[in-house]
Coordinates of C-alpha atoms and ligand atoms in Angstrom, one line a residue:
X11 CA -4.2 0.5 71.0
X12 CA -4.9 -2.5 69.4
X13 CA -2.2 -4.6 67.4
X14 CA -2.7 -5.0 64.1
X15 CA -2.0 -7.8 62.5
X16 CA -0.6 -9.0 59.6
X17 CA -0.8 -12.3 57.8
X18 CA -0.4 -13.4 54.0
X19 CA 1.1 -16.2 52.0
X20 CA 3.4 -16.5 48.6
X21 CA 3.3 -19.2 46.1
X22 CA 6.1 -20.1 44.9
X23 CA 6.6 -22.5 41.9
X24 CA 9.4 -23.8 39.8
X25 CA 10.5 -26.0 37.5
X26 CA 13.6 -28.6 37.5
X27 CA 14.3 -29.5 34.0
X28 CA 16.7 -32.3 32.4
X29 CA 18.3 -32.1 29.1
X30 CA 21.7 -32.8 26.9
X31 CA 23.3 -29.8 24.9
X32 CA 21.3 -27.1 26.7
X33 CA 23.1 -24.4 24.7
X34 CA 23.0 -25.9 21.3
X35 CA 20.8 -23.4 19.4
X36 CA 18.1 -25.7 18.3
X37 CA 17.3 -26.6 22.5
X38 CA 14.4 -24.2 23.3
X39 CA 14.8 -25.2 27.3
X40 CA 16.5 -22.4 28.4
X41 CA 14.5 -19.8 26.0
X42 CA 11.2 -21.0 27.0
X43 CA 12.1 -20.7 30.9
X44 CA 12.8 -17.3 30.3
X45 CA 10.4 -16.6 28.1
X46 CA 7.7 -16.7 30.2
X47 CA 5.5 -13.5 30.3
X48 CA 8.1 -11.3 28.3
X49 CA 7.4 -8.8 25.6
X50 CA 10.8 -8.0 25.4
X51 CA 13.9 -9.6 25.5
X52 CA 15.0 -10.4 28.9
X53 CA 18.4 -9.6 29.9
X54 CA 20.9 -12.7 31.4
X55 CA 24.0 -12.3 33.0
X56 CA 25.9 -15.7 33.5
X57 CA 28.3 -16.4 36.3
X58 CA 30.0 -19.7 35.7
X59 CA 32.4 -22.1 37.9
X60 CA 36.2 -22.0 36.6
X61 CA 36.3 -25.9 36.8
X62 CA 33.4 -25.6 34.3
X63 CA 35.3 -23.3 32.3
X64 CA 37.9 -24.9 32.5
X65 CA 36.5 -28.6 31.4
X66 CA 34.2 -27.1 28.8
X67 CA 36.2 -24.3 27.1
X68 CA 33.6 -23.5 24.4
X69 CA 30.6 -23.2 27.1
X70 CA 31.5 -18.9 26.6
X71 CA 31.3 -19.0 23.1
X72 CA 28.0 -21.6 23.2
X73 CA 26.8 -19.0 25.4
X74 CA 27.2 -16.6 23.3
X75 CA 26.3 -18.1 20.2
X76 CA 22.8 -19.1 22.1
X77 CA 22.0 -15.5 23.1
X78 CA 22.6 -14.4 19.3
X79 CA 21.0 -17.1 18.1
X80 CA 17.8 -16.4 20.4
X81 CA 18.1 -12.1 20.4
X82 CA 14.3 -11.8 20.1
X83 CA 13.9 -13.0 23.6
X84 CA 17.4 -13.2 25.3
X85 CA 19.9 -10.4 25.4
X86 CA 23.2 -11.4 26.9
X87 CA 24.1 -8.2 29.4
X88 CA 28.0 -8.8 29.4
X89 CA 30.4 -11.6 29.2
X90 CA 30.0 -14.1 31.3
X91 CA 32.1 -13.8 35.3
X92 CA 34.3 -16.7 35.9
X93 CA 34.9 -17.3 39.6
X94 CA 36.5 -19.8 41.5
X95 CA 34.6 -22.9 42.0
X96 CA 34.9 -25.8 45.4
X97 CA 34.5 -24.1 48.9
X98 CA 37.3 -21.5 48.4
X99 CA 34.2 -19.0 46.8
X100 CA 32.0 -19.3 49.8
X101 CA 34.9 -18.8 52.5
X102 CA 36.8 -15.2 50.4
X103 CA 34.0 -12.4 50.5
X104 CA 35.9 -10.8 47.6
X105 CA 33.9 -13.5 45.4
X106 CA 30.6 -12.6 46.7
X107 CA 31.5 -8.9 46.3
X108 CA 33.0 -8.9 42.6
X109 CA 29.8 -11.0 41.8
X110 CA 27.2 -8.0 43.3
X111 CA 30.0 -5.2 41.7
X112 CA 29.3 -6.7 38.8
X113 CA 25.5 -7.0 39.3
X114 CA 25.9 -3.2 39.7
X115 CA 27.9 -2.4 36.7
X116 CA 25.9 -4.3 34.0
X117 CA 22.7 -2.9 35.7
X118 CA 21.0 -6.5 36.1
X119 CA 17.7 -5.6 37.8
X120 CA 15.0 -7.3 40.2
X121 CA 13.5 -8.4 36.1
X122 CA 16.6 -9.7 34.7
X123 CA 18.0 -12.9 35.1
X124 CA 21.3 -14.1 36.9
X125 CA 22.0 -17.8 35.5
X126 CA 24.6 -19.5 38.1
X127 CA 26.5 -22.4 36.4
X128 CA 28.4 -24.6 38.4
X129 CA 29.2 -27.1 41.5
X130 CA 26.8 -26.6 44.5
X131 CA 29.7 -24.0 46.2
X132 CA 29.3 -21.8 43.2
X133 CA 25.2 -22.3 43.1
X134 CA 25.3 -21.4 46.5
X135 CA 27.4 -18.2 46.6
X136 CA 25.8 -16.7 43.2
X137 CA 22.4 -17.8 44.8
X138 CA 22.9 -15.8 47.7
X139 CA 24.4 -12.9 45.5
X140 CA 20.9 -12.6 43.4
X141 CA 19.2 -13.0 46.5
X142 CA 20.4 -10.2 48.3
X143 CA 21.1 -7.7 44.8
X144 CA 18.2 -5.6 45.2
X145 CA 16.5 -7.7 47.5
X146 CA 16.6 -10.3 45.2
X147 CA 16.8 -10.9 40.9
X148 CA 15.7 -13.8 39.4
X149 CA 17.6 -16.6 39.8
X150 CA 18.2 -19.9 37.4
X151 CA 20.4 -22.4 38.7
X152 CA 22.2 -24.6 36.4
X153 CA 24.2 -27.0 38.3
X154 CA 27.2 -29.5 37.1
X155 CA 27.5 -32.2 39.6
X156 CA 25.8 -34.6 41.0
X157 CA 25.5 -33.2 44.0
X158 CA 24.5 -29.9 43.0
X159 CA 22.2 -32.0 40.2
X160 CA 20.7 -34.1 42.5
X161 CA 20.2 -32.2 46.1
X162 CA 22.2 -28.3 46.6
X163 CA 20.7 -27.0 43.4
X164 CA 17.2 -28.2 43.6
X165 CA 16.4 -26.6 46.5
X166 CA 15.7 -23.4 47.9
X167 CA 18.6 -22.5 50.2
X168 CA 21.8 -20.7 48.8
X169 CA 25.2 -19.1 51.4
X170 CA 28.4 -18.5 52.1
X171 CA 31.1 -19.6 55.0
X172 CA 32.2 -17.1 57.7
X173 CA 33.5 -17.4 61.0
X174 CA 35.3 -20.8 60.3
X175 CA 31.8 -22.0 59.9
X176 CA 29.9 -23.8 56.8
X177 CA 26.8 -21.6 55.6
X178 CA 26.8 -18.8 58.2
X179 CA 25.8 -16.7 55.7
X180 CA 22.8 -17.1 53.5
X181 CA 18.8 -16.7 52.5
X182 CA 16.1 -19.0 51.8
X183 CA 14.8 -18.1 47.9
X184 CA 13.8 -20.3 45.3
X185 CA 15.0 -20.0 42.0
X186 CA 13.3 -19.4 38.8
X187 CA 14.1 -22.7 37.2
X188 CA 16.7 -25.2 37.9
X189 CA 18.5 -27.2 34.8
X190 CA 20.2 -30.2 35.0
X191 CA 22.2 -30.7 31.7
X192 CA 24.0 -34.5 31.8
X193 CA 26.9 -33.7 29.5
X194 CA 28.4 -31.8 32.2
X195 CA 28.9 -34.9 34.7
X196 CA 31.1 -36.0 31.7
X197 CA 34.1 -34.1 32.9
X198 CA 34.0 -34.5 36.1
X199 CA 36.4 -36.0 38.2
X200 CA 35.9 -39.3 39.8
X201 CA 35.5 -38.0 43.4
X202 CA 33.3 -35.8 42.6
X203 CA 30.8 -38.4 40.5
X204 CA 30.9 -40.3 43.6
X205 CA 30.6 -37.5 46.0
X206 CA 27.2 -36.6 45.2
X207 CA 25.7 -40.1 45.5
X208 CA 26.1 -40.3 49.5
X209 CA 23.1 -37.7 49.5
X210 CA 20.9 -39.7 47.1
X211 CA 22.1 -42.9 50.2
X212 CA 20.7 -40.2 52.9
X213 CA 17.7 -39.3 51.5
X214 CA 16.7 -43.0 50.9
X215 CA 18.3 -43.7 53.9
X216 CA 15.5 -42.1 55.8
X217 CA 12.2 -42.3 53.4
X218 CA 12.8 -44.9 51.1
X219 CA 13.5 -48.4 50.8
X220 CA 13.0 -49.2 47.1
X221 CA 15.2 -46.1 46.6
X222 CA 18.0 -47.5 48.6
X223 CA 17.9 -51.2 46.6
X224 CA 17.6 -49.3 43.8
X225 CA 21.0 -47.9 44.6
X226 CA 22.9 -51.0 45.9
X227 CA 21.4 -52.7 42.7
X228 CA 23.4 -50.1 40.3
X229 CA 26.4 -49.7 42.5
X230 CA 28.8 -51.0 40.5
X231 CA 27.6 -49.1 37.5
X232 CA 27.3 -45.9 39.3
X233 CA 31.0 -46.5 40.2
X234 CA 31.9 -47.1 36.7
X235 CA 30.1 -44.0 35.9
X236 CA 27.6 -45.7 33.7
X237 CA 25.2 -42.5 33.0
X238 CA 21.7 -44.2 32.4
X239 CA 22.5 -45.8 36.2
X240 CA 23.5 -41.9 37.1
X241 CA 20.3 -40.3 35.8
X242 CA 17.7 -42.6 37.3
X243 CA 19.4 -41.8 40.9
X244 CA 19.9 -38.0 39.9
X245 CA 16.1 -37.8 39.2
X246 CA 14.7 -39.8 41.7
X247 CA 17.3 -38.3 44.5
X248 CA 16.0 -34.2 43.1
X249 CA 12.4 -35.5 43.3
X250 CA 12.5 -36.5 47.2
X251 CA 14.3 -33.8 47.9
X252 CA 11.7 -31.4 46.4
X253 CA 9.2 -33.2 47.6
X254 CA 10.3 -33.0 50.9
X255 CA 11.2 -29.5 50.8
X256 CA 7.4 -28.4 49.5
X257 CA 5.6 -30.9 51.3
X258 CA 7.1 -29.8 54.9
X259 CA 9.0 -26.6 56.2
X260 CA 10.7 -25.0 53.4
X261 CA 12.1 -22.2 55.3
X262 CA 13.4 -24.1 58.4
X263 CA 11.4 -22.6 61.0
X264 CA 10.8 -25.7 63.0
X265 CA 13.7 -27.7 64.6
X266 CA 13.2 -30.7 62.5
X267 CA 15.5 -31.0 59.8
X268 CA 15.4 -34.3 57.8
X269 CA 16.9 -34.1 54.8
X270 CA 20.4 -33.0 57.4
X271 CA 20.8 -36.6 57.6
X272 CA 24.8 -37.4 58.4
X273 CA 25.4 -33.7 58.1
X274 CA 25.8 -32.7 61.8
X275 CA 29.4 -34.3 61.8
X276 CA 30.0 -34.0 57.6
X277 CA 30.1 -29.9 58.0
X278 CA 32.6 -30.2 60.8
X279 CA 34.4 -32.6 59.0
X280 CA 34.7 -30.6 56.1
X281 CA 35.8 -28.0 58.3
X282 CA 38.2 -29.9 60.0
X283 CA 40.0 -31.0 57.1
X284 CA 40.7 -27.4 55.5
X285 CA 37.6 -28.2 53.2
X286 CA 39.9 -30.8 51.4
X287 CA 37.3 -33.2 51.8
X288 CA 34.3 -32.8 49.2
X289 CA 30.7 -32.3 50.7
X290 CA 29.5 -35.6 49.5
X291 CA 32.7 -37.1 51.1
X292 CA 32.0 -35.8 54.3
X293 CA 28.2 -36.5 54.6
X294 CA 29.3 -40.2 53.5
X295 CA 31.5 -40.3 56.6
X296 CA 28.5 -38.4 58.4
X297 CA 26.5 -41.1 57.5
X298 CA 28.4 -44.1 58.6
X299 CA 29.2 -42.4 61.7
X300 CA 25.8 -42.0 62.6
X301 CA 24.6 -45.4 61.4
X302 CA 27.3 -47.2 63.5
X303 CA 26.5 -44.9 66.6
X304 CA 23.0 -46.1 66.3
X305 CA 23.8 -49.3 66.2
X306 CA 25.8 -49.1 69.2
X307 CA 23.0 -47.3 70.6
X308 CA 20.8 -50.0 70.1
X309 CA 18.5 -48.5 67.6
X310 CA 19.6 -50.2 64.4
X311 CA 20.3 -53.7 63.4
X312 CA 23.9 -54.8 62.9
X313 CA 22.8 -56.8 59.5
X314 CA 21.2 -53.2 58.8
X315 CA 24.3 -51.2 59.4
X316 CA 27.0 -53.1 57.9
X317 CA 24.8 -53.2 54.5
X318 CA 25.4 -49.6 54.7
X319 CA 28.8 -49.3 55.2
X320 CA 29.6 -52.2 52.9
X321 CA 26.8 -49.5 49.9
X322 CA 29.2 -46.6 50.7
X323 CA 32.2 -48.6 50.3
X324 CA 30.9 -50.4 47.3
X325 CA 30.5 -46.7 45.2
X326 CA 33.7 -45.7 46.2
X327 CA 33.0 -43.4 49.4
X328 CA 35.2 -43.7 52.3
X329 CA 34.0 -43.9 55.8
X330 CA 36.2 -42.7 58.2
X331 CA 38.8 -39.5 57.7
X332 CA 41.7 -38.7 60.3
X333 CA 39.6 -35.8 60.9
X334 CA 37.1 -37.5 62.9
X335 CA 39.7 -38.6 65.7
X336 CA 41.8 -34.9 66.1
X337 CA 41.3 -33.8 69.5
X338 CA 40.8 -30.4 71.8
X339 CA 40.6 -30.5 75.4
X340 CA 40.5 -34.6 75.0
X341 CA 37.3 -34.3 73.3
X342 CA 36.9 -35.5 69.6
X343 CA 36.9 -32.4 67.6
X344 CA 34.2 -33.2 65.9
X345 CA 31.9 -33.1 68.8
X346 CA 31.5 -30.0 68.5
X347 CA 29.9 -29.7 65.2
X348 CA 26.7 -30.6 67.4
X349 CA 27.1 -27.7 69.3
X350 CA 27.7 -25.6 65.6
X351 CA 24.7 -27.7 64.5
X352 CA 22.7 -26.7 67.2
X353 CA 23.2 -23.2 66.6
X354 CA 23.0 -23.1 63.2
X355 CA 19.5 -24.4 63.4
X356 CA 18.4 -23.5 66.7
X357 CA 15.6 -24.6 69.2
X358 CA 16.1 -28.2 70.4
X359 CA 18.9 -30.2 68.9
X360 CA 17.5 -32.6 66.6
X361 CA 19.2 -35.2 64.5
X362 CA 18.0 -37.6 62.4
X363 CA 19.1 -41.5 63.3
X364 CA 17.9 -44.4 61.8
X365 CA 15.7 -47.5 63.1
X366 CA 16.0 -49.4 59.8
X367 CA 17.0 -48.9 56.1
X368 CA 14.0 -46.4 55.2
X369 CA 13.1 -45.4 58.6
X370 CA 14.8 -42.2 59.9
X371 CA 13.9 -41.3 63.7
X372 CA 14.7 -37.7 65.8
X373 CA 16.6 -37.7 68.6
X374 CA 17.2 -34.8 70.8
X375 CA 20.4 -36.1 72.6
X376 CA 23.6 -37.6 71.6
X377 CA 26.1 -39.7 73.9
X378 CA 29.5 -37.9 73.2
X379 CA 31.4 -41.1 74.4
X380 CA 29.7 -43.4 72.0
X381 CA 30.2 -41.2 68.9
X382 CA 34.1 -41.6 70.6
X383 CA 33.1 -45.6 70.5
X384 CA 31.8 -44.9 67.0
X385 CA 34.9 -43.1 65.7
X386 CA 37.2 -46.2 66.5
X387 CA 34.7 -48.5 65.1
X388 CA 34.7 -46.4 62.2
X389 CA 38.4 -46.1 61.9
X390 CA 38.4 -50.6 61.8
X391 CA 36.0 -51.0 59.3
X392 CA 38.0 -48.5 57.4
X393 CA 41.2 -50.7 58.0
X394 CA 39.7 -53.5 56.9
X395 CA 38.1 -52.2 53.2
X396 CA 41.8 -50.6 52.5
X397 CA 43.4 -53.9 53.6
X398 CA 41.2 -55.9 50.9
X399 CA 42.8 -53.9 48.2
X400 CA 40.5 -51.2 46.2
X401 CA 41.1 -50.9 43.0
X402 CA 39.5 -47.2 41.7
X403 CA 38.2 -46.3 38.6
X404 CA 40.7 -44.8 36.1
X405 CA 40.3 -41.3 35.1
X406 CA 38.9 -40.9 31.5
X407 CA 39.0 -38.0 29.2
X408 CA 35.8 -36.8 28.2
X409 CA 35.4 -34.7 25.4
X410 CA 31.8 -32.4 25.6
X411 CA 30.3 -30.0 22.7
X412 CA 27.4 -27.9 23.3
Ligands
NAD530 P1 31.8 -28.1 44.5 O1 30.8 -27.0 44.1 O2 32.6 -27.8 45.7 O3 32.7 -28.5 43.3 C1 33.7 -29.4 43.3 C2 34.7 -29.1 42.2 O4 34.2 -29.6 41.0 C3 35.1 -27.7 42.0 O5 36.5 -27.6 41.8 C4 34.4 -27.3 40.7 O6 35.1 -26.3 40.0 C5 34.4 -28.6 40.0 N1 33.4 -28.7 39.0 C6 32.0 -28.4 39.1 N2 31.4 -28.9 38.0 C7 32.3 -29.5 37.2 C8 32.2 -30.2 36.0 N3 31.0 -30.3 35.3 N4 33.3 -30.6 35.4 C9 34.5 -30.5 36.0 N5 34.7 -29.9 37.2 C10 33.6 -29.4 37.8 O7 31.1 -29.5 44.8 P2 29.6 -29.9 45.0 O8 29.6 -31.2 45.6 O9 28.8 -29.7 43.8 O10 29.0 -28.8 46.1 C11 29.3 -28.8 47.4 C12 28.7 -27.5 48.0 O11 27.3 -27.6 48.0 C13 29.1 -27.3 49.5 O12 29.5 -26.0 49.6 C14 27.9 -27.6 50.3 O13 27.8 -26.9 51.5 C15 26.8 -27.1 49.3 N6 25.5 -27.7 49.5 C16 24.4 -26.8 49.5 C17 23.1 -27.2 49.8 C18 22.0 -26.3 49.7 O14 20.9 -26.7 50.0 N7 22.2 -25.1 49.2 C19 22.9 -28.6 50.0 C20 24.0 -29.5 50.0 C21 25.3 -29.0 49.7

């Protein structure tokens, strides 16, 4: 008999929004994305990050005070879930399951909405619950770093850790909207404000130039936490990543995977270190490693590289972690994030190097002993920025209303 075939396509559009005081009643934002196409009021359920809660202890009652406010077109299902936020929600599958138990018991359907607020672990792990909740419920992401502001919330990917490795678990699904809201970078902590920048570095790292004098320009500011500074790099750094993520293969089905820049040793790094080193961490170390590696290699200019290393250093971001030199089987441990890397993605390995500041190249093969080289060189330049003494940025107290 003859096959039949099948073949169709879905549009998919959304919106990434930025505001201040997203829940102060007279800021339509959230009400208008919502809005869209209802008769009736649609129903929300909120799951929020504890460090949110935590730094913002009147987001509940904002929340709440929004939905009453706004009862002709919102209607708040049940009090907003608190869950842990950082790695430790994607790596305990109780999370995931109290999140979908919960789903359940307020009767959230494939027409109501579940709003995710939080770092990019949380975004990640309520993403994936609304994704697989009925085969999916409509999802708004509203994220609170700058890394989940500027990259893991604006796109369309969302997971969970198992098996000792990063994102094993997870589904491709865009959200509804996204909405970036600056008064939450207020409280965050230092590492974290810095974290986030290394993947606005990658992403200009590999398509744009301006970008990446853009950056060095306002380093010192971004490491002061100067928020004008912040926002331009935010904005820019969510545009090229949604650009890039329409304009190409949104769903990963090719080998070719661009925007994973510095990530094929950050995700064994983080792993490697007990996930006490922060995503953005890690891919900053990812990214030095492989810029010095290409170096070595031949492929990049030394002037080239060391202006990178010295950017990453200048914001704050380390670039070498005892991690990277623990072995197994006198191999560096983190050689085998390739292999994970590899799997993960499938097909050929493919990882993005760079031939000049702007210019990212595939390659298809690493030399295991020059990423050895590369660690040590690594581990010196590291030496020498903590011998020229750093002095970081104090801690500040931030105080938010919404
Ligand atoms: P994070 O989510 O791990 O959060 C770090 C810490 O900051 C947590 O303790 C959290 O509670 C706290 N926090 C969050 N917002 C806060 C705020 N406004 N004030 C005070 N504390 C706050 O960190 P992250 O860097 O946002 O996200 C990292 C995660 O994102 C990793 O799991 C990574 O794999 C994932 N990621 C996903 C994608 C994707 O495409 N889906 C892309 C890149 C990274």
């Amino acid at each position: 008999m003859k096959p039949i075939q099948q073949s169709f396509a879905v549009q998919f559009e959304y919106g990434i929004y930025f505001t201040q005081n997203l829940f102060q009643t007279d800021n339509l934002l959230l009400r208008s994305t919502v809005q869209k196409g209802n008769t009736t009021p649609a129903k929300l359920f909120f799951v929020i990050d504890n460090g949110v809660a935590e730094a913002h202890p009147y987001l509940t009652q904002a929340i709440q005070n929004y939905t009453s406010a706004h009862a002709d077109a919102l209607k708040l299902v049940a009090e907003p879930l608190l869950i842990p936020g950082g790695e430790e929600c994607k790596n305990n599958p109780e999370v995931l399951q109290q999140v979908l138990e919960s789903i359940n018991q307020h009767g959230i359907c494939r027409h109501s909405y579940l709003v995710a607020i939080g770092g990019g672990a949380v975004l990640d792990l309520a993403g994936f619950a609304a994704a697989i909740a009925h085969r999916g419920i409509r999802h708004i992401r509203i994220p609170t770093t700058v890394l989940s502001q500027n990259d893991s919330g604006v796109g369309v990917k969302n997971s969970m850790n198992a098996f000792g490795k990063k994102n094993f678990l997870g589904t491709f699904a865009p959200p509804v909207a996204v909405i970036n809201d600056s008064n939450f970078l207020l409280t965050l902590e230092d590492r974290d404000w810095r974290a986030g920048i290394s993947e606005a570095v990658k992403v200009a790292l590999i398509k744009d130039t301006a970008f990446y004098q853009s950056i060095k320009a306002d380093a010192e500011l971004l490491k002061q936490r100067d928020m004008a500074a912040m926002s331009r790099l935010i904005h820019r750094c969510a545009e090229m990543h949604v650009e890039h993520i329409g304009g190409g293969d949104p769903f990963e089905f090719g080998s070719s995977r661009p925007l994973d820049f510095g990530h094929w040793a950050a995700h064994k790094l983080e792993q490697l270190s007990e996930f006490n080193l922060r995503h953005g961490e890690a891919v900053a170390i990812g990214i030095a490693l492989d810029v010095v590696y290409a170096k070595l290699k031949g492929m990049l200019s030394a002037d080239a590289c060391d202006d990178i290393v010295e950017l990453l250093h200048s914001i704050g971001l380390a670039v070498y972690d005892e991690h990277l030199a623990t072995e197994e089987n006198k191999q560096l441990s983190i050689l085998k994030g390739l292999t994970e890397f590899r799997e993960h993605l499938g097909g050929q390995l493919t990882i993005m190097l760079l031939e000049g500041i702007g210019h990212g190249v595939e390659v298809h093969h690493i030399d295991e002993g020059l990423v050895t080289a590369t660690v040590k060189e690594l581990k010196l330049m590291q030496q020498r920025f903590s011998a020229s003494t750093i002095t970081p940025p104090s801690e500040t107290q931030y105080v938010v209303s919404f």
